[in-house]
Structure formats: structure tokens, C-alpha cells
Short mmCIF file of C-alpha atoms in Angstrom, two decimals:
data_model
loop_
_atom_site.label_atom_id
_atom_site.label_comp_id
_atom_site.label_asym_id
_atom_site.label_seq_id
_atom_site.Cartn_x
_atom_site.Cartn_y
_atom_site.Cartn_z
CA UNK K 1 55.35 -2.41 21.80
CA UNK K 2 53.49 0.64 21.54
CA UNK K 3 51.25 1.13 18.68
CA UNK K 4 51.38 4.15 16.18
CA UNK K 5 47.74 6.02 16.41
CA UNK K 6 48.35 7.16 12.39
CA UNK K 7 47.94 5.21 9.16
CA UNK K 8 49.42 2.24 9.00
CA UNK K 9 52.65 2.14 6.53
CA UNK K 10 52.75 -1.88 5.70
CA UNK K 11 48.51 -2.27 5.29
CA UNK K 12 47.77 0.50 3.65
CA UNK K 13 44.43 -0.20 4.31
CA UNK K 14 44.13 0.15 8.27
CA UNK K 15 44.27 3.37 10.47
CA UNK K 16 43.20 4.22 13.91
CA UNK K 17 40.87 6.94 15.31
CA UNK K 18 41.09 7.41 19.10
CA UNK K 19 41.95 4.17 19.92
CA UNK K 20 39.72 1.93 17.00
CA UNK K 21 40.97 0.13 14.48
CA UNK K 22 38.99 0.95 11.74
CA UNK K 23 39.13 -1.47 8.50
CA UNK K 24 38.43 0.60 5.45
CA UNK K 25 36.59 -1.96 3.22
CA UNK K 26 35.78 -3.97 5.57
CA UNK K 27 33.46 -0.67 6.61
CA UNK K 28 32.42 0.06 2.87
CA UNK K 29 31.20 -3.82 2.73
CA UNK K 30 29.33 -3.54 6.07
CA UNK K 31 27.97 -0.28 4.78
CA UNK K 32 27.15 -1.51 1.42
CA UNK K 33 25.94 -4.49 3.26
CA UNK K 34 23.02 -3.05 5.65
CA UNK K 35 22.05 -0.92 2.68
CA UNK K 36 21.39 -3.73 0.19
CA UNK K 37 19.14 -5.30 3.13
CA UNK K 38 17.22 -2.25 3.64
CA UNK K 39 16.34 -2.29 -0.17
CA UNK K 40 15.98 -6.04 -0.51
CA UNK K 41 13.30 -6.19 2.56
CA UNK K 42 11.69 -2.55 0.90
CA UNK K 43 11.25 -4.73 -2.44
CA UNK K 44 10.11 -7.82 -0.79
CA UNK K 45 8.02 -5.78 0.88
CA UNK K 46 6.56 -4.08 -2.04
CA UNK K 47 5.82 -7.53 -3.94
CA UNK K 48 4.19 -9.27 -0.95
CA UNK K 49 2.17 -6.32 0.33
CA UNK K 50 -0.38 -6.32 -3.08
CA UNK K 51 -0.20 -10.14 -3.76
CA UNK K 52 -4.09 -10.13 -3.36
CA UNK K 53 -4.73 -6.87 -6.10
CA UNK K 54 -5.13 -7.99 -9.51
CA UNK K 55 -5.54 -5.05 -11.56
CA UNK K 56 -6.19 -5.69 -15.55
CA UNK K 57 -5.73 -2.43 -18.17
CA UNK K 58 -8.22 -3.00 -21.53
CA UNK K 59 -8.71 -0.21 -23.83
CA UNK K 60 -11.50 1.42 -22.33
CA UNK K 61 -11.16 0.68 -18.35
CA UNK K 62 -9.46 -0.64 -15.60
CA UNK K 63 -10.33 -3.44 -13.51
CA UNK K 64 -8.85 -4.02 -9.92
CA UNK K 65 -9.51 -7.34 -8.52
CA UNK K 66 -8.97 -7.76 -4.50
CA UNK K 67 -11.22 -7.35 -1.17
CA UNK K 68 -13.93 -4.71 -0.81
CA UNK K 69 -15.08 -3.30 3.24
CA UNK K 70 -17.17 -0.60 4.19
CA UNK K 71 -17.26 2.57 6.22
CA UNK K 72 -17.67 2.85 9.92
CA UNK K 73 -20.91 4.26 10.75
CA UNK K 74 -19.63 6.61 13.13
CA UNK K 75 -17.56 8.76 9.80
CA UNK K 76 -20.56 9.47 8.61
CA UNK K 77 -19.85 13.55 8.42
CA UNK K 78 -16.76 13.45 8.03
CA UNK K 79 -14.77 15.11 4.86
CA UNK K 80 -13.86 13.04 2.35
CA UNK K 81 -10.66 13.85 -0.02
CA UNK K 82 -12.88 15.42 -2.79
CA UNK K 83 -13.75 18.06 0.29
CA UNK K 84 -17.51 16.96 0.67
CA UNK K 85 -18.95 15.19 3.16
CA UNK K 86 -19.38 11.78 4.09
CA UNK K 87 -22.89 9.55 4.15
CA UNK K 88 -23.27 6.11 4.58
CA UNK K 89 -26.71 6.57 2.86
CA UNK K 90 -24.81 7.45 -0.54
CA UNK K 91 -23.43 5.11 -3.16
CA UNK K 92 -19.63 6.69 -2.52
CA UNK K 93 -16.36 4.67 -1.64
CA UNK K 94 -12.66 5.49 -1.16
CA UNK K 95 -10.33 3.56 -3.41
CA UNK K 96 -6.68 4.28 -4.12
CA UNK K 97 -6.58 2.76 -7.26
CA UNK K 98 -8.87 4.92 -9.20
CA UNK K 99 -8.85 8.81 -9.94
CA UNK K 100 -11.27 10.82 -7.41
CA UNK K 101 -14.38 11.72 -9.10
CA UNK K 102 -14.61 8.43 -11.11
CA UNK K 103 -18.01 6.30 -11.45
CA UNK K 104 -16.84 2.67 -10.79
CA UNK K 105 -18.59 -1.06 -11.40
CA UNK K 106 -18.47 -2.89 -7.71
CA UNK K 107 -19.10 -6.63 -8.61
CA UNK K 108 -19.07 -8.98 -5.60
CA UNK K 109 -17.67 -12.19 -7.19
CA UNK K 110 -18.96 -14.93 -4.82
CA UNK K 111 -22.51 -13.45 -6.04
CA UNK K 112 -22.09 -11.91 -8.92
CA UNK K 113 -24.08 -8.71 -7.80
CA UNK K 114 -22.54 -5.35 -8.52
CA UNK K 115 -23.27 -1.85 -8.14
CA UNK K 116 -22.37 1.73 -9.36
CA UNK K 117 -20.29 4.01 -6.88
CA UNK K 118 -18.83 7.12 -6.77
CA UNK K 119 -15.33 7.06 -5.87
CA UNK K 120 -15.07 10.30 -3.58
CA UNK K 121 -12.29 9.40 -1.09
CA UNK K 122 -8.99 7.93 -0.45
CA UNK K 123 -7.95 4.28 1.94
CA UNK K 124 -5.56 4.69 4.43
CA UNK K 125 -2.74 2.53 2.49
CA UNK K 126 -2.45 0.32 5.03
CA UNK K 127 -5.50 -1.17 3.78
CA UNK K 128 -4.13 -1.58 0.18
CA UNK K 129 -1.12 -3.44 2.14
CA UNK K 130 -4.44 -5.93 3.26
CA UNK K 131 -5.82 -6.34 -0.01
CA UNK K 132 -8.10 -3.97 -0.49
CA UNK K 133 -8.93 -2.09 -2.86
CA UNK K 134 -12.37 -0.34 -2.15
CA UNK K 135 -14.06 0.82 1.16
CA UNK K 136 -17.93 1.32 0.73
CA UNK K 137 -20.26 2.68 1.97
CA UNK K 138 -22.83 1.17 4.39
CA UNK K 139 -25.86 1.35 1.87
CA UNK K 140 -23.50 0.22 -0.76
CA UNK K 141 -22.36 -2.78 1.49
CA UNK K 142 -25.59 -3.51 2.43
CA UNK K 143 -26.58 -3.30 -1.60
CA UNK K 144 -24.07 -6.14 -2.26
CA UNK K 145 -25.19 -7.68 1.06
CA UNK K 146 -21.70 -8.43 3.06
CA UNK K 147 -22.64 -6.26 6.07
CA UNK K 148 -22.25 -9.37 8.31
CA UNK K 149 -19.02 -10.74 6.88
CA UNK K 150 -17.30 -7.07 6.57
CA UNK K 151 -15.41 -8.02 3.51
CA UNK K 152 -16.04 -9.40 0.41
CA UNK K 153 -13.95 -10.34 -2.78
CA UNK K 154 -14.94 -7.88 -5.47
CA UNK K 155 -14.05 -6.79 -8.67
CA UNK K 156 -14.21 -3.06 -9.49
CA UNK K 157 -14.22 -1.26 -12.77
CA UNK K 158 -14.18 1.98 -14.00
CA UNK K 159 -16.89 3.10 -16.21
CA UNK K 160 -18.70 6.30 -18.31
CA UNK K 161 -21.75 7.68 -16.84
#
């Protein structure tokens, strides 16, 4: 028996197009389907790819609580977001959790040592994906003393100066 290539009278729901059967909400839940996993795995995503930033609000600051590394020596000269350039001998650091241009608190926690930077540059956000939340500079590194292990647990705070 040859088949009809329009709708379909008795299911209503089922038409071809050049030779497919084509299964109306069968297609909208297959759609709906592949779109809900797309924005499941994007929210997964976004919950696992922080699990290692803390970040606490008070009154007068903001503290960020995750993994601090430092600058390649061979960026030193390059321009950093605020349009200056780069030196490893400065007390700078990029962070993506605070505004450009603020003074910041870098506490290493295993030592309790901390510093005051100069946030003058932006992470590539890959890096907040790893947990970090500040890149230093080498004299700030080497300040906190974690030039040998690369990356330290830190806490960071925003202060007045």
C-alpha cells in the first residue's frame, strides 16, 4: 500500500517531509530534552567550578577565601587591565573578585602572614574555575614565602588605605 506523503488524517499528530516520518511531540520532547541538559550541565557546572571560593560580605569589606599563585616572570612588562605596566618587583595582583584599583589584605592561612597589594589586573577565569582567587606578584609571593610550592591557601580582604 502506498503511503500518503501529507498529514496524516487518523493521528493527527504525524506527517511526513520527503520521505521522514516526523513525530511532532515526540520532536518538542527531544528538543525540550537536549535543552534541559545543556542547562542542567551549565548549572552543575557553575556550582562545582567555585566549590573552593569562600567569599564572606561584613559591613565594611569583603573577604574571598580560596588559592593564591603568582605571576610568571617572563610578564613582567606587560599591560595590565588598569593600562599600566606590569612588575614583579611591585606589591600588585590580578583578582576577579575585587574592583580594579582596590588595596587588598593577602593572608596566607597555613602561616598566618599577610600582606597589602594593589589589585591592578584581571585572572584569566579559567583560574577562578581552579580556585583561585588572586595571582601575585613575584615579590609579593616571595613576601608570603610560597615561591617553591606555587600556590598557597589565602584569604584576601579588601581594605582603606
Amino acid at each position: 500500500k502506498a503511503q500518503d506523503k501529507g498529514p496524516q488524517e487518523d493521528e493527527g499528530k504525524v506527517f511526513f517531509v520527503h520521505d521522514v516520518k516526523i513525530n511532532v511531540p515526540r520532536m518538542k520532547l527531544r528538543i525540550f530534552y537536549i535543552v534541559f541538559c545543556f542547562l542542567l550541565a551549565g548549572a552543575l557546572h557553575a556550582q562545582t567550578a567555585n566549590k573552593n571560593v569562600k567569599i564572606i560580605h561584613t559591613d565594611s569589606s569583603k573577604i574571598v577565601e580560596g588559592k593564591a599563585s603568582f605571576y610568571s616572570k617572563s610578564l613582567d612588562g606587560t599591560r595590565t587591565a588598569m593600562g599600566g605596566t606590569f612588575s614583579n618587583k611591585k606589591f600588585t595582583a590580578a583578582s576577579n573578585f575585587f574592583k580594579l584599583g582596590t588595596w587588598v589584605r593577602v593572608t596566607r592561612i597555613a602561616t598566618g602572614e599577610s600582606i597589602l597589594v594593589y589589585i591592578n589586573d584581571r585572572m584569566h577565569p579559567s583560574m577562578a574555575k581552579r580556585g583561585r582567587v588572586i595571582d601575585l606578584s613575584h615579590a609579593a609571593a616571595e613576601k608570603l614565602k610560597f615561591l617553591v610550592s606555587g600556590i598557597t591557601k589565602v584569604m584576601v580582604e579588601s581594605v582603606e588605605k
